[in-house]
Amino acid sequence: EVAAGTCICGRAVAPYVKDITCLDLTEAMLEQGKKLAKQEGIQNISFVSGNAECLPFEDETFDLVITRLSLHHFVEPEKPFREMQRVLKKGGKLVIWDMVATTEELRETNDAIETMRDKSHTRILSREEFEALFEDAFELQLEETTLVPVNLQSWMDLTSTPEDIQKDIIDKMEYDLNGGDKTGFNPYIKEGQICFDHRWLLLIGKKEN
């Protein structure tokens, strides 16, 4: 798993594979992943500190490469994608699960709010941009969009968003709700709280060359 954080996907996949390697640049995330793997009794897992843009592995090392919610953090998502392609064996599977842009006209506004909440965010890719990454070397076997319900306050709390920025985001969402400028989040009220649906795209490709 590339840019694995605490290796959520890797830990889920571990019972179904011989071994799993989780790579992330942040040591604290890897340490948390190790603790969780130990609690879950997972023994076929290893943790590696490294940069997704320059993976410390030989060509065609892995049968399966996974990354979740990572590409929107990269200024040039092509770089980690090509690295994942490089370390994947021919015939192996690449799985990408990430946010996907809703509409092109609201993409800039959407990205701006995402960046307010998380400074490491750069840009949400469109479906067409994801497809273009795969087209040269992969047979795209699955492409599936899922709407993930998100509570706005919980979403901001997850990244410890400062209170003044939280207020700005809430103001934008409320203005959208009341018929003002659209945010691209399509907010709604549920149980008295602002919520929205994150649009996630799952892609699975088989490496052909």
CSV table of C-alpha atoms in Angstrom, one decimal:
chain,number,residue,atom,x,y,z
A,1,GLU,CA,0.0,0.0,0.0
A,2,VAL,CA,1.5,3.3,-1.1
A,3,ALA,CA,1.0,6.5,0.9
A,4,ALA,CA,-0.6,4.2,3.4
A,5,GLY,CA,-0.9,6.3,6.5
A,6,THR,CA,-1.9,3.8,9.2
A,7,CYS,CA,-2.3,1.1,6.5
A,8,ILE,CA,-6.1,0.9,6.5
A,9,CYS,CA,-6.3,-1.0,3.2
A,10,GLY,CA,-3.2,-3.0,3.9
A,11,ARG,CA,-4.5,-4.3,7.2
A,12,ALA,CA,-7.9,-5.1,5.5
A,13,VAL,CA,-6.1,-7.0,2.7
A,14,ALA,CA,-3.6,-8.8,4.9
A,15,PRO,CA,-5.7,-12.0,5.6
A,16,TYR,CA,-6.0,-12.6,1.9
A,17,VAL,CA,-2.4,-12.3,0.7
A,18,LYS,CA,1.0,-13.9,1.6
A,19,ASP,CA,2.4,-10.6,2.8
A,20,ILE,CA,1.7,-6.9,2.6
A,21,THR,CA,4.1,-3.9,2.6
A,22,CYS,CA,2.8,-0.5,3.8
A,23,LEU,CA,4.8,2.6,2.8
A,24,ASP,CA,4.3,6.2,4.0
A,25,LEU,CA,6.5,9.3,4.5
A,26,THR,CA,5.2,10.0,8.0
A,27,GLU,CA,6.8,7.9,10.7
A,28,ALA,CA,4.1,8.7,13.2
A,29,MET,CA,1.4,7.2,10.9
A,30,LEU,CA,3.5,4.1,10.4
A,31,GLU,CA,4.0,3.7,14.2
A,32,GLN,CA,0.2,3.9,14.7
A,33,GLY,CA,-0.3,1.4,11.9
A,34,LYS,CA,2.1,-1.0,13.6
A,35,LYS,CA,0.2,-0.7,16.9
A,36,LEU,CA,-3.1,-1.4,15.1
A,37,ALA,CA,-1.7,-4.3,13.2
A,38,LYS,CA,-0.4,-5.8,16.5
A,39,GLN,CA,-3.8,-5.3,18.1
A,40,GLU,CA,-5.5,-7.0,15.2
A,41,GLY,CA,-3.0,-10.0,15.3
A,42,ILE,CA,-1.7,-9.3,11.8
A,43,GLN,CA,1.8,-10.9,11.3
A,44,ASN,CA,2.3,-10.8,7.5
A,45,ILE,CA,2.7,-7.0,7.4
A,46,SER,CA,5.8,-4.8,7.1
A,47,PHE,CA,6.1,-1.0,7.3
A,48,VAL,CA,8.5,1.1,5.2
A,49,SER,CA,9.3,4.8,5.4
A,50,GLY,CA,9.5,6.2,1.9
A,51,ASN,CA,8.3,8.7,-0.7
A,52,ALA,CA,5.6,7.7,-3.1
A,53,GLU,CA,7.3,9.7,-5.8
A,54,CYS,CA,10.5,7.6,-5.5
A,55,LEU,CA,9.5,4.1,-4.2
A,56,PRO,CA,12.4,2.2,-2.6
A,57,PHE,CA,11.6,-1.1,-4.5
A,58,GLU,CA,12.9,-2.9,-7.5
A,59,ASP,CA,10.9,-2.9,-10.8
A,60,GLU,CA,8.1,-5.4,-10.9
A,61,THR,CA,8.2,-6.4,-7.3
A,62,PHE,CA,4.6,-6.6,-6.3
A,63,ASP,CA,1.5,-8.5,-7.6
A,64,LEU,CA,-0.9,-5.9,-6.1
A,65,VAL,CA,-0.4,-2.2,-5.4
A,66,ILE,CA,-3.1,-0.1,-3.6
A,67,THR,CA,-3.4,3.5,-2.7
A,68,ARG,CA,-6.3,5.2,-1.0
A,69,LEU,CA,-7.0,9.0,-0.8
A,70,SER,CA,-3.5,9.9,-1.8
A,71,LEU,CA,-3.3,11.3,-5.3
A,72,HIS,CA,-5.1,14.6,-4.4
A,73,HIS,CA,-2.1,15.4,-2.1
A,74,PHE,CA,0.4,15.5,-5.0
A,75,VAL,CA,1.1,18.5,-7.2
A,76,GLU,CA,2.1,16.0,-10.0
A,77,PRO,CA,0.0,12.8,-9.4
A,78,GLU,CA,1.6,11.3,-12.5
A,79,LYS,CA,4.9,10.8,-10.5
A,80,PRO,CA,3.5,8.4,-7.8
A,81,PHE,CA,1.3,6.8,-10.4
A,82,ARG,CA,4.3,5.9,-12.6
A,83,GLU,CA,6.2,4.7,-9.6
A,84,MET,CA,3.4,2.4,-8.7
A,85,GLN,CA,3.3,1.2,-12.3
A,86,ARG,CA,7.0,0.5,-12.2
A,87,VAL,CA,7.0,-1.7,-9.1
A,88,LEU,CA,4.0,-3.7,-10.2
A,89,LYS,CA,4.5,-6.9,-12.0
A,90,LYS,CA,3.1,-7.4,-15.5
A,91,GLY,CA,-0.3,-8.8,-15.1
A,92,GLY,CA,-0.6,-7.4,-11.6
A,93,LYS,CA,-3.4,-5.2,-10.3
A,94,LEU,CA,-3.3,-1.5,-9.4
A,95,VAL,CA,-6.1,-0.3,-7.1
A,96,ILE,CA,-6.7,3.4,-6.7
A,97,TRP,CA,-9.5,4.8,-4.5
A,98,ASP,CA,-9.7,8.6,-4.3
A,99,MET,CA,-11.9,11.6,-4.4
A,100,VAL,CA,-13.1,12.6,-7.8
A,101,ALA,CA,-14.1,16.1,-9.0
A,102,THR,CA,-17.9,16.7,-9.2
A,103,THR,CA,-18.3,19.3,-11.9
A,104,GLU,CA,-15.5,21.2,-13.7
A,105,GLU,CA,-17.1,24.6,-13.1
A,106,LEU,CA,-17.0,24.1,-9.3
A,107,ARG,CA,-13.7,22.3,-9.1
A,108,GLU,CA,-11.7,25.3,-8.1
A,109,THR,CA,-14.1,26.2,-5.3
A,110,ASN,CA,-14.2,22.6,-4.1
A,111,ASP,CA,-10.4,22.4,-4.0
A,112,ALA,CA,-10.1,25.8,-2.2
A,113,ILE,CA,-12.4,24.5,0.6
A,114,GLU,CA,-10.5,21.2,0.8
A,115,THR,CA,-7.2,23.1,1.1
A,116,MET,CA,-8.7,25.4,3.9
A,117,ARG,CA,-9.5,22.2,5.8
A,118,ASP,CA,-6.2,20.3,5.0
A,119,LYS,CA,-3.2,22.3,3.8
A,120,SER,CA,-1.7,19.1,2.2
A,121,HIS,CA,-4.5,18.9,-0.3
A,122,THR,CA,-3.6,20.1,-3.8
A,123,ARG,CA,-6.1,19.2,-6.4
A,124,ILE,CA,-9.0,16.7,-6.9
A,125,LEU,CA,-8.6,14.8,-10.2
A,126,SER,CA,-11.5,14.4,-12.7
A,127,ARG,CA,-12.7,11.0,-13.9
A,128,GLU,CA,-11.0,11.7,-17.2
A,129,GLU,CA,-7.7,12.5,-15.6
A,130,PHE,CA,-7.8,9.2,-13.6
A,131,GLU,CA,-8.6,7.3,-16.8
A,132,ALA,CA,-5.8,9.0,-18.7
A,133,LEU,CA,-3.3,7.8,-16.1
A,134,PHE,CA,-4.3,4.2,-16.7
A,135,GLU,CA,-4.7,4.3,-20.5
A,136,ASP,CA,-1.0,3.7,-21.6
A,137,ALA,CA,-0.1,0.6,-19.6
A,138,PHE,CA,-3.3,-0.8,-18.1
A,139,GLU,CA,-6.5,-2.6,-18.9
A,140,LEU,CA,-9.0,-0.8,-16.8
A,141,GLN,CA,-11.2,-3.5,-15.3
A,142,LEU,CA,-13.3,-1.6,-12.8
A,143,GLU,CA,-14.4,2.0,-12.5
A,144,GLU,CA,-17.0,2.6,-9.8
A,145,THR,CA,-18.2,5.8,-8.1
A,146,THR,CA,-19.5,5.9,-4.5
A,147,LEU,CA,-21.1,8.7,-2.5
A,148,VAL,CA,-19.7,8.7,1.0
A,149,PRO,CA,-21.8,10.6,3.6
A,150,VAL,CA,-19.7,13.0,5.6
A,151,ASN,CA,-20.6,15.1,8.7
A,152,LEU,CA,-19.0,18.5,8.2
A,153,GLN,CA,-18.0,19.1,11.8
A,154,SER,CA,-16.4,15.6,12.1
A,155,TRP,CA,-14.6,16.1,8.8
A,156,MET,CA,-13.0,19.3,10.1
A,157,ASP,CA,-12.2,17.8,13.5
A,158,LEU,CA,-10.3,15.0,11.8
A,159,THR,CA,-7.6,17.4,10.6
A,160,SER,CA,-7.8,19.7,13.6
A,161,THR,CA,-8.9,22.6,11.4
A,162,PRO,CA,-8.5,25.9,13.3
A,163,GLU,CA,-11.7,27.4,14.6
A,164,ASP,CA,-11.5,30.6,12.5
A,165,ILE,CA,-11.1,28.5,9.3
A,166,GLN,CA,-13.9,26.2,10.5
A,167,LYS,CA,-16.2,29.2,10.7
A,168,ASP,CA,-15.3,30.3,7.2
A,169,ILE,CA,-16.0,26.8,5.8
A,170,ILE,CA,-19.3,26.6,7.7
A,171,ASP,CA,-20.3,30.1,6.4
A,172,LYS,CA,-19.7,29.0,2.8
A,173,MET,CA,-21.7,25.8,3.3
A,174,GLU,CA,-24.6,27.7,4.9
A,175,TYR,CA,-24.6,30.2,2.1
A,176,ASP,CA,-24.7,27.4,-0.4
A,177,LEU,CA,-27.6,25.8,1.5
A,178,ASN,CA,-29.5,29.1,1.4
A,179,GLY,CA,-29.2,29.5,-2.3
A,180,GLY,CA,-25.9,31.4,-2.5
A,181,ASP,CA,-22.7,30.6,-4.3
A,182,LYS,CA,-22.2,26.9,-4.8
A,183,THR,CA,-19.3,25.1,-3.1
A,184,GLY,CA,-19.3,21.9,-5.1
A,185,PHE,CA,-20.1,19.9,-1.9
A,186,ASN,CA,-23.8,19.8,-2.3
A,187,PRO,CA,-24.4,20.3,1.4
A,188,TYR,CA,-27.6,19.2,3.2
A,189,ILE,CA,-28.9,19.1,6.8
A,190,LYS,CA,-29.2,15.8,8.6
A,191,GLU,CA,-30.2,15.6,12.2
A,192,GLY,CA,-29.7,19.3,12.6
A,193,GLN,CA,-26.1,19.2,11.3
A,194,ILE,CA,-24.5,20.1,8.0
A,195,CYS,CA,-23.4,17.1,5.9
A,196,PHE,CA,-22.3,16.4,2.4
A,197,ASP,CA,-21.5,13.5,0.2
A,198,HIS,CA,-17.9,12.9,-0.8
A,199,ARG,CA,-17.7,11.4,-4.3
A,200,TRP,CA,-15.1,8.6,-4.4
A,201,LEU,CA,-13.9,6.8,-7.4
A,202,LEU,CA,-12.5,3.2,-7.3
A,203,LEU,CA,-10.4,2.1,-10.2
A,204,ILE,CA,-8.7,-1.3,-10.7
A,205,GLY,CA,-6.3,-1.8,-13.6
A,206,LYS,CA,-4.4,-4.8,-14.8
A,207,LYS,CA,-0.8,-4.0,-15.9
A,208,GLU,CA,-0.3,-4.9,-19.6
A,209,ASN,CA,3.2,-3.6,-20.1
